[in-house]
């Protein structure tokens, strides 16, 4: 039996959801929804979905829809995801789950009260390089992970649209890009409780619309607000003493860069830009490179795996594992980093 899916919010990331659902025989795309009805009609035509609406309430009221992907701007994630849960739908919500801790707490409560599943779109967990690393970690190959470092830098990469509008995004590169690499490290570290965060944000460069002769990703909307940070850096401390250092930017005088590394007492791994494992045997240091199809983040495979995983959750075969409770932990970490940047002091994280 297929799972009947609706996608709410039809910007660029929704295309990845729609494409993956369309290719999965266990999914039936039955509706698309966007407040921009013309865009909704265009997406419906693009993916062969006949039912098109500009009102999410129609999706929630339809018993013929089993589950939804929520792909709206960040500050709308929480109300739409909660309404879907309370209407009896399983939910795949794009990252970050919410931009505030109270919203995250409300979603945890909604999951508990409805019994429906909420899965967060942490797609990097589902790419082959991360899946292989996780298997080695679970087998104890790297021992206890005590440090991680993650960097995702764009030199001129503010997408514009709602991404640059703090009222819709909740923040800039930290909440848009940083959330991916923070979650990936945290997940691979075993998701320890965060106890404090110290961070800084900067905004001296702006959207860099003056830069010419460079193709870059842009939001579906042509609007170019810029009320978010250019660059953010932080250290998160966890119970047991482990630390995670992160740096991320939309605009920075630096080369584009991605690097994700974890360090344990028996070994470590570079997950990005290409998977490499570091260990020692017989008093000799070893660099071990797995033979897999893609050593870096494979976007299409990651999304296909994530959607297939979500459909298994909808069928009740497995429980959600990127849960609302984990989204609450992420909201606490991101909120603490922004608060630390504002106050210039380390911020304690309570549980």
CSV table of C-alpha atoms in Angstrom, one decimal:
chain,number,residue,atom,x,y,z
A,1,UNK,CA,0.0,0.0,0.0
A,2,UNK,CA,1.4,3.4,-1.0
A,3,UNK,CA,1.6,6.4,1.3
A,4,UNK,CA,-0.4,9.4,0.0
A,5,UNK,CA,1.8,12.5,0.2
A,6,UNK,CA,1.2,16.2,0.0
A,7,UNK,CA,4.1,18.8,-0.2
A,8,UNK,CA,3.5,22.1,1.5
A,9,UNK,CA,5.7,25.0,0.4
A,10,UNK,CA,7.1,24.7,-3.2
A,11,UNK,CA,10.4,26.6,-3.3
A,12,UNK,CA,13.7,25.0,-4.4
A,13,UNK,CA,14.1,22.4,-1.7
A,14,UNK,CA,10.6,21.1,-2.3
A,15,UNK,CA,11.8,20.1,-5.8
A,16,UNK,CA,14.1,17.5,-4.1
A,17,UNK,CA,11.2,16.2,-2.0
A,18,UNK,CA,8.9,16.0,-5.0
A,19,UNK,CA,11.5,14.3,-7.2
A,20,UNK,CA,12.4,11.7,-4.6
A,21,UNK,CA,8.7,10.9,-3.9
A,22,UNK,CA,8.0,10.7,-7.6
A,23,UNK,CA,10.8,8.1,-8.1
A,24,UNK,CA,9.7,6.0,-5.0
A,25,UNK,CA,7.1,3.3,-5.8
A,26,UNK,CA,5.9,3.4,-2.2
A,27,UNK,CA,4.8,7.0,-2.5
A,28,UNK,CA,1.8,8.6,-4.2
A,29,UNK,CA,2.0,12.3,-4.7
A,30,UNK,CA,-1.6,13.5,-4.4
A,31,UNK,CA,-1.4,17.3,-3.7
A,32,UNK,CA,0.9,20.3,-3.7
A,33,UNK,CA,0.3,23.5,-1.7
A,34,UNK,CA,1.8,27.0,-1.8
A,35,UNK,CA,0.5,30.4,-0.9
A,36,UNK,CA,1.8,31.5,-4.3
A,37,UNK,CA,-0.9,29.7,-6.3
A,38,UNK,CA,0.8,30.2,-9.6
A,39,UNK,CA,3.9,28.6,-8.4
A,40,UNK,CA,1.8,25.7,-7.0
A,41,UNK,CA,0.2,25.3,-10.4
A,42,UNK,CA,3.6,25.2,-12.1
A,43,UNK,CA,5.0,22.6,-9.6
A,44,UNK,CA,1.8,20.5,-10.1
A,45,UNK,CA,2.3,20.6,-13.8
A,46,UNK,CA,6.0,19.8,-13.5
A,47,UNK,CA,5.5,16.7,-11.4
A,48,UNK,CA,2.1,15.6,-12.7
A,49,UNK,CA,0.2,16.4,-9.5
A,50,UNK,CA,-3.4,17.3,-10.4
A,51,UNK,CA,-4.5,18.7,-7.0
A,52,UNK,CA,-3.2,22.1,-6.4
A,53,UNK,CA,-4.1,24.5,-3.5
A,54,UNK,CA,-3.0,27.7,-1.9
A,55,UNK,CA,-4.5,26.7,1.5
A,56,UNK,CA,-2.8,24.2,3.8
A,57,UNK,CA,-6.0,23.8,5.7
A,58,UNK,CA,-7.4,21.9,2.7
A,59,UNK,CA,-4.5,19.4,3.0
A,60,UNK,CA,-5.0,19.0,6.8
A,61,UNK,CA,-8.8,18.4,6.3
A,62,UNK,CA,-8.4,15.6,3.7
A,63,UNK,CA,-8.4,12.1,5.1
A,64,UNK,CA,-7.1,10.9,1.8
A,65,UNK,CA,-3.7,12.4,2.6
A,66,UNK,CA,-1.5,10.3,4.9
A,67,UNK,CA,1.6,12.4,5.3
A,68,UNK,CA,3.1,15.8,4.4
A,69,UNK,CA,6.5,17.3,3.6
A,70,UNK,CA,6.8,20.8,5.1
A,71,UNK,CA,9.1,22.9,3.0
A,72,UNK,CA,8.0,26.4,3.9
A,73,UNK,CA,10.3,29.2,5.3
A,74,UNK,CA,11.8,28.4,8.7
A,75,UNK,CA,9.5,30.5,10.9
A,76,UNK,CA,6.5,28.7,9.5
A,77,UNK,CA,7.7,25.2,10.1
A,78,UNK,CA,6.3,24.9,13.6
A,79,UNK,CA,2.7,26.0,13.1
A,80,UNK,CA,2.3,24.0,9.9
A,81,UNK,CA,3.9,20.9,11.3
A,82,UNK,CA,1.8,21.0,14.4
A,83,UNK,CA,-1.4,21.6,12.4
A,84,UNK,CA,-0.5,18.6,10.3
A,85,UNK,CA,0.2,16.3,13.3
A,86,UNK,CA,-3.0,17.3,14.9
A,87,UNK,CA,-4.9,16.6,11.7
A,88,UNK,CA,-3.5,13.0,11.8
A,89,UNK,CA,-0.7,13.3,9.3
A,90,UNK,CA,2.8,12.0,9.6
A,91,UNK,CA,5.3,14.9,9.0
A,92,UNK,CA,8.7,15.3,7.3
A,93,UNK,CA,9.7,18.9,8.2
A,94,UNK,CA,12.7,20.6,6.7
A,95,UNK,CA,15.5,21.7,8.9
A,96,UNK,CA,15.6,23.5,11.3
A,97,UNK,CA,12.5,22.0,12.9
A,98,UNK,CA,11.8,25.3,14.6
A,99,UNK,CA,13.6,28.6,15.3
A,100,UNK,CA,12.6,28.9,19.0
A,101,UNK,CA,12.6,26.6,22.0
A,102,UNK,CA,8.9,27.1,22.9
A,103,UNK,CA,7.9,26.1,19.3
A,104,UNK,CA,10.0,23.0,19.6
A,105,UNK,CA,8.5,22.1,23.0
A,106,UNK,CA,5.1,22.5,21.4
A,107,UNK,CA,6.0,20.0,18.6
A,108,UNK,CA,7.3,17.5,21.1
A,109,UNK,CA,4.0,17.8,22.9
A,110,UNK,CA,2.0,17.4,19.7
A,111,UNK,CA,3.9,14.2,18.8
A,112,UNK,CA,3.2,12.8,22.2
A,113,UNK,CA,-0.5,13.7,22.1
A,114,UNK,CA,-1.3,12.6,18.6
A,115,UNK,CA,0.9,9.5,18.3
A,116,UNK,CA,1.9,10.6,14.8
A,117,UNK,CA,5.5,10.7,13.5
A,118,UNK,CA,7.6,13.7,13.0
A,119,UNK,CA,10.9,13.3,11.1
A,120,UNK,CA,13.3,16.3,10.6
A,121,UNK,CA,14.9,16.7,7.2
A,122,UNK,CA,18.5,16.1,8.2
A,123,UNK,CA,19.4,14.8,4.8
A,124,UNK,CA,23.2,14.6,5.4
A,125,UNK,CA,22.6,11.7,7.8
A,126,UNK,CA,21.4,9.7,4.8
A,127,UNK,CA,24.2,10.1,2.4
A,128,UNK,CA,26.5,7.1,1.9
A,129,UNK,CA,29.5,8.8,3.5
A,130,UNK,CA,27.6,9.4,6.7
A,131,UNK,CA,25.9,6.0,6.7
A,132,UNK,CA,29.3,4.2,6.4
A,133,UNK,CA,30.8,6.4,9.1
A,134,UNK,CA,27.9,5.6,11.4
A,135,UNK,CA,28.4,1.8,11.0
A,136,UNK,CA,32.1,2.1,11.9
A,137,UNK,CA,31.2,4.3,14.9
A,138,UNK,CA,28.5,1.9,16.2
A,139,UNK,CA,31.0,-0.9,16.0
A,140,UNK,CA,33.4,1.0,18.2
A,141,UNK,CA,36.1,1.5,15.6
A,142,UNK,CA,36.8,5.1,16.7
A,143,UNK,CA,36.2,4.7,20.4
A,144,UNK,CA,34.8,7.6,22.4
A,145,UNK,CA,34.3,10.7,20.3
A,146,UNK,CA,35.6,13.7,22.3
A,147,UNK,CA,35.9,16.4,19.6
A,148,UNK,CA,34.4,17.5,16.3
A,149,UNK,CA,35.0,20.3,13.9
A,150,UNK,CA,32.6,21.4,11.1
A,151,UNK,CA,33.0,24.2,8.6
A,152,UNK,CA,30.7,25.2,5.7
A,153,UNK,CA,31.7,28.5,4.1
A,154,UNK,CA,30.4,30.4,1.2
A,155,UNK,CA,32.3,33.4,0.0
A,156,UNK,CA,29.3,35.0,-1.7
A,157,UNK,CA,26.4,32.7,-1.1
A,158,UNK,CA,23.4,34.6,0.4
A,159,UNK,CA,20.5,33.1,-1.5
A,160,UNK,CA,18.3,36.2,-1.0
A,161,UNK,CA,14.5,35.7,-0.8
A,162,UNK,CA,13.3,34.6,2.6
A,163,UNK,CA,16.8,33.2,3.5
A,164,UNK,CA,18.0,36.8,4.0
A,165,UNK,CA,15.0,38.0,5.9
A,166,UNK,CA,15.4,37.2,9.6
A,167,UNK,CA,11.7,37.5,10.2
A,168,UNK,CA,11.1,34.4,8.0
A,169,UNK,CA,14.4,32.6,8.4
A,170,UNK,CA,15.2,33.1,12.0
A,171,UNK,CA,18.8,33.7,11.2
A,172,UNK,CA,21.4,33.4,8.4
A,173,UNK,CA,24.1,30.8,7.7
A,174,UNK,CA,24.1,29.4,11.2
A,175,UNK,CA,20.4,28.3,11.0
A,176,UNK,CA,20.5,27.5,7.3
A,177,UNK,CA,23.8,25.8,6.7
A,178,UNK,CA,25.2,25.4,10.2
A,179,UNK,CA,22.2,23.3,11.3
A,180,UNK,CA,23.2,20.6,8.8
A,181,UNK,CA,26.8,20.2,9.9
A,182,UNK,CA,26.0,20.7,13.6
A,183,UNK,CA,23.4,17.9,13.4
A,184,UNK,CA,25.7,15.6,11.5
A,185,UNK,CA,28.5,15.9,14.0
A,186,UNK,CA,26.2,15.7,17.0
A,187,UNK,CA,24.5,12.6,15.5
A,188,UNK,CA,27.8,10.9,14.9
A,189,UNK,CA,29.0,11.9,18.4
A,190,UNK,CA,26.1,9.9,19.8
A,191,UNK,CA,23.8,13.0,20.5
A,192,UNK,CA,25.2,14.0,23.9
A,193,UNK,CA,23.4,16.6,25.9
A,194,UNK,CA,24.7,20.1,25.2
A,195,UNK,CA,25.6,22.0,28.3
A,196,UNK,CA,26.8,25.4,27.0
A,197,UNK,CA,27.6,27.4,23.9
A,198,UNK,CA,29.9,30.3,23.1
A,199,UNK,CA,29.4,32.0,19.7
A,200,UNK,CA,29.9,35.1,17.7
A,201,UNK,CA,28.2,36.5,14.6
A,202,UNK,CA,29.3,39.2,12.1
A,203,UNK,CA,27.6,41.1,9.3
A,204,UNK,CA,30.2,43.4,7.6
A,205,UNK,CA,29.8,42.3,4.0
A,206,UNK,CA,26.1,41.9,3.3
A,207,UNK,CA,24.6,39.9,0.4
A,208,UNK,CA,27.5,40.8,-1.9
A,209,UNK,CA,25.2,41.6,-4.8
A,210,UNK,CA,28.1,43.6,-6.3
A,211,UNK,CA,30.0,40.5,-7.1
A,212,UNK,CA,29.9,39.7,-10.9
A,213,UNK,CA,30.9,36.8,-13.1
A,214,UNK,CA,30.0,34.2,-10.5
A,215,UNK,CA,27.0,31.9,-10.7
A,216,UNK,CA,25.5,31.1,-7.3
A,217,UNK,CA,22.4,29.5,-5.8
A,218,UNK,CA,19.6,32.0,-5.4
A,219,UNK,CA,16.1,31.7,-3.8
A,220,UNK,CA,13.0,31.4,-5.9
A,221,UNK,CA,12.0,34.9,-4.9
A,222,UNK,CA,13.9,37.7,-6.6
A,223,UNK,CA,13.7,39.9,-3.4
A,224,UNK,CA,17.1,40.6,-1.8
A,225,UNK,CA,16.5,41.5,1.9
A,226,UNK,CA,19.6,41.0,4.1
A,227,UNK,CA,18.9,41.2,7.8
A,228,UNK,CA,20.8,38.1,8.8
A,229,UNK,CA,24.5,37.4,9.8
A,230,UNK,CA,27.2,36.9,7.2
A,231,UNK,CA,29.3,34.6,9.3
A,232,UNK,CA,28.9,32.7,12.5
A,233,UNK,CA,31.4,30.7,14.6
A,234,UNK,CA,30.7,28.8,17.8
A,235,UNK,CA,31.8,26.1,20.2
A,236,UNK,CA,29.3,23.8,21.8
A,237,UNK,CA,30.2,21.8,25.0
A,238,UNK,CA,28.5,18.6,25.9
A,239,UNK,CA,28.1,16.4,29.0
A,240,UNK,CA,31.2,14.3,29.5
A,241,UNK,CA,33.4,17.1,28.1
A,242,UNK,CA,33.2,16.6,24.3
A,243,UNK,CA,33.2,19.8,22.2
A,244,UNK,CA,32.0,20.8,18.7
A,245,UNK,CA,33.5,23.7,16.9
A,246,UNK,CA,31.5,25.2,14.0
A,247,UNK,CA,32.0,28.0,11.5
A,248,UNK,CA,29.6,28.9,8.6
A,249,UNK,CA,29.0,31.8,6.3
A,250,UNK,CA,27.0,33.3,3.5
A,251,UNK,CA,29.5,36.0,2.9
A,252,UNK,CA,33.2,35.8,3.8
A,253,UNK,CA,36.6,36.7,2.4
A,254,UNK,CA,37.6,33.0,2.1
A,255,UNK,CA,37.3,30.2,-0.4
A,256,UNK,CA,34.2,28.1,-0.5
A,257,UNK,CA,34.8,25.2,1.9
A,258,UNK,CA,33.2,22.3,3.6
A,259,UNK,CA,34.9,20.2,6.2
A,260,UNK,CA,33.4,17.8,8.8
A,261,UNK,CA,35.6,15.9,11.1
A,262,UNK,CA,35.2,13.8,14.3
A,263,UNK,CA,38.0,12.7,16.6
A,264,UNK,CA,37.9,9.7,19.0
A,265,UNK,CA,40.4,8.0,21.2
A,266,UNK,CA,40.8,5.0,18.8
A,267,UNK,CA,40.4,6.8,15.5
A,268,UNK,CA,38.7,9.5,13.7
A,269,UNK,CA,37.1,10.4,10.4
A,270,UNK,CA,36.8,13.2,7.8
A,271,UNK,CA,33.3,12.9,6.5
A,272,UNK,CA,33.5,16.0,4.2
A,273,UNK,CA,34.7,16.9,1.7
A,274,UNK,CA,35.6,13.2,1.2
A,275,UNK,CA,35.3,10.3,3.6
A,276,UNK,CA,38.6,9.3,5.1
A,277,UNK,CA,39.2,7.3,8.3
A,278,UNK,CA,42.3,7.8,10.4
A,279,UNK,CA,43.5,5.2,12.9
A,280,UNK,CA,46.6,3.3,13.9
A,281,UNK,CA,47.7,-0.4,13.9
A,282,UNK,CA,50.9,-1.9,15.0
A,283,UNK,CA,52.4,1.5,16.0
A,284,UNK,CA,51.7,2.8,12.5
A,285,UNK,CA,49.2,5.6,11.5
A,286,UNK,CA,46.8,4.6,8.8
A,287,UNK,CA,44.6,6.6,6.5
A,288,UNK,CA,41.8,4.3,5.3
A,289,UNK,CA,39.6,5.4,2.4
A,290,UNK,CA,36.4,3.3,2.0
A,291,UNK,CA,35.5,2.2,-1.6
A,292,UNK,CA,32.0,3.6,-2.0
A,293,UNK,CA,30.3,5.2,-4.9
A,294,UNK,CA,30.5,8.7,-3.4
A,295,UNK,CA,33.0,9.8,-0.8
A,296,UNK,CA,31.4,13.2,-0.4
A,297,UNK,CA,27.8,14.3,0.2
A,298,UNK,CA,25.7,12.8,-2.6
A,299,UNK,CA,22.6,15.1,-2.7
A,300,UNK,CA,20.4,13.0,-4.9
A,301,UNK,CA,21.2,9.7,-3.1
A,302,UNK,CA,20.8,11.4,0.3
A,303,UNK,CA,17.4,12.7,-0.6
A,304,UNK,CA,16.3,9.4,-2.1
A,305,UNK,CA,17.4,7.6,1.1
A,306,UNK,CA,15.8,10.1,3.3
A,307,UNK,CA,12.4,9.9,1.5
A,308,UNK,CA,12.5,6.1,1.5
A,309,UNK,CA,13.3,6.2,5.2
A,310,UNK,CA,10.4,8.6,5.9
A,311,UNK,CA,8.0,6.3,3.9
A,312,UNK,CA,9.1,3.4,6.1
A,313,UNK,CA,8.2,5.5,9.2
A,314,UNK,CA,4.8,6.3,7.7
A,315,UNK,CA,4.1,2.6,7.1
A,316,UNK,CA,5.0,1.9,10.8
A,317,UNK,CA,7.9,-0.3,9.9
A,318,UNK,CA,10.4,1.8,11.9
A,319,UNK,CA,10.1,4.7,14.4
A,320,UNK,CA,11.1,8.3,13.6
A,321,UNK,CA,14.7,8.7,14.4
A,322,UNK,CA,15.3,12.4,13.6
A,323,UNK,CA,12.7,13.3,16.2
A,324,UNK,CA,11.0,16.3,17.6
A,325,UNK,CA,12.9,15.8,20.8
A,326,UNK,CA,16.1,16.0,18.8
A,327,UNK,CA,14.7,19.2,17.1
A,328,UNK,CA,14.2,20.6,20.6
A,329,UNK,CA,17.9,20.0,21.4
A,330,UNK,CA,19.0,21.7,18.2
A,331,UNK,CA,16.7,24.7,19.0
A,332,UNK,CA,18.4,25.0,22.3
A,333,UNK,CA,21.9,24.9,20.8
A,334,UNK,CA,21.1,27.4,18.0
A,335,UNK,CA,19.3,29.7,20.4
A,336,UNK,CA,22.3,29.6,22.9
A,337,UNK,CA,24.8,30.4,20.1
A,338,UNK,CA,22.8,33.4,19.0
A,339,UNK,CA,22.3,34.6,22.6
A,340,UNK,CA,26.0,34.2,23.2
A,341,UNK,CA,26.8,36.2,20.1
A,342,UNK,CA,24.4,38.9,21.4
A,343,UNK,CA,25.8,39.1,24.9
A,344,UNK,CA,29.4,38.2,24.4
A,345,UNK,CA,29.3,35.6,27.1
A,346,UNK,CA,29.0,31.8,27.2
A,347,UNK,CA,25.4,30.6,27.6
A,348,UNK,CA,24.4,27.6,29.7
A,349,UNK,CA,21.9,25.2,28.1
A,350,UNK,CA,19.2,23.8,30.4
A,351,UNK,CA,17.2,20.6,30.0
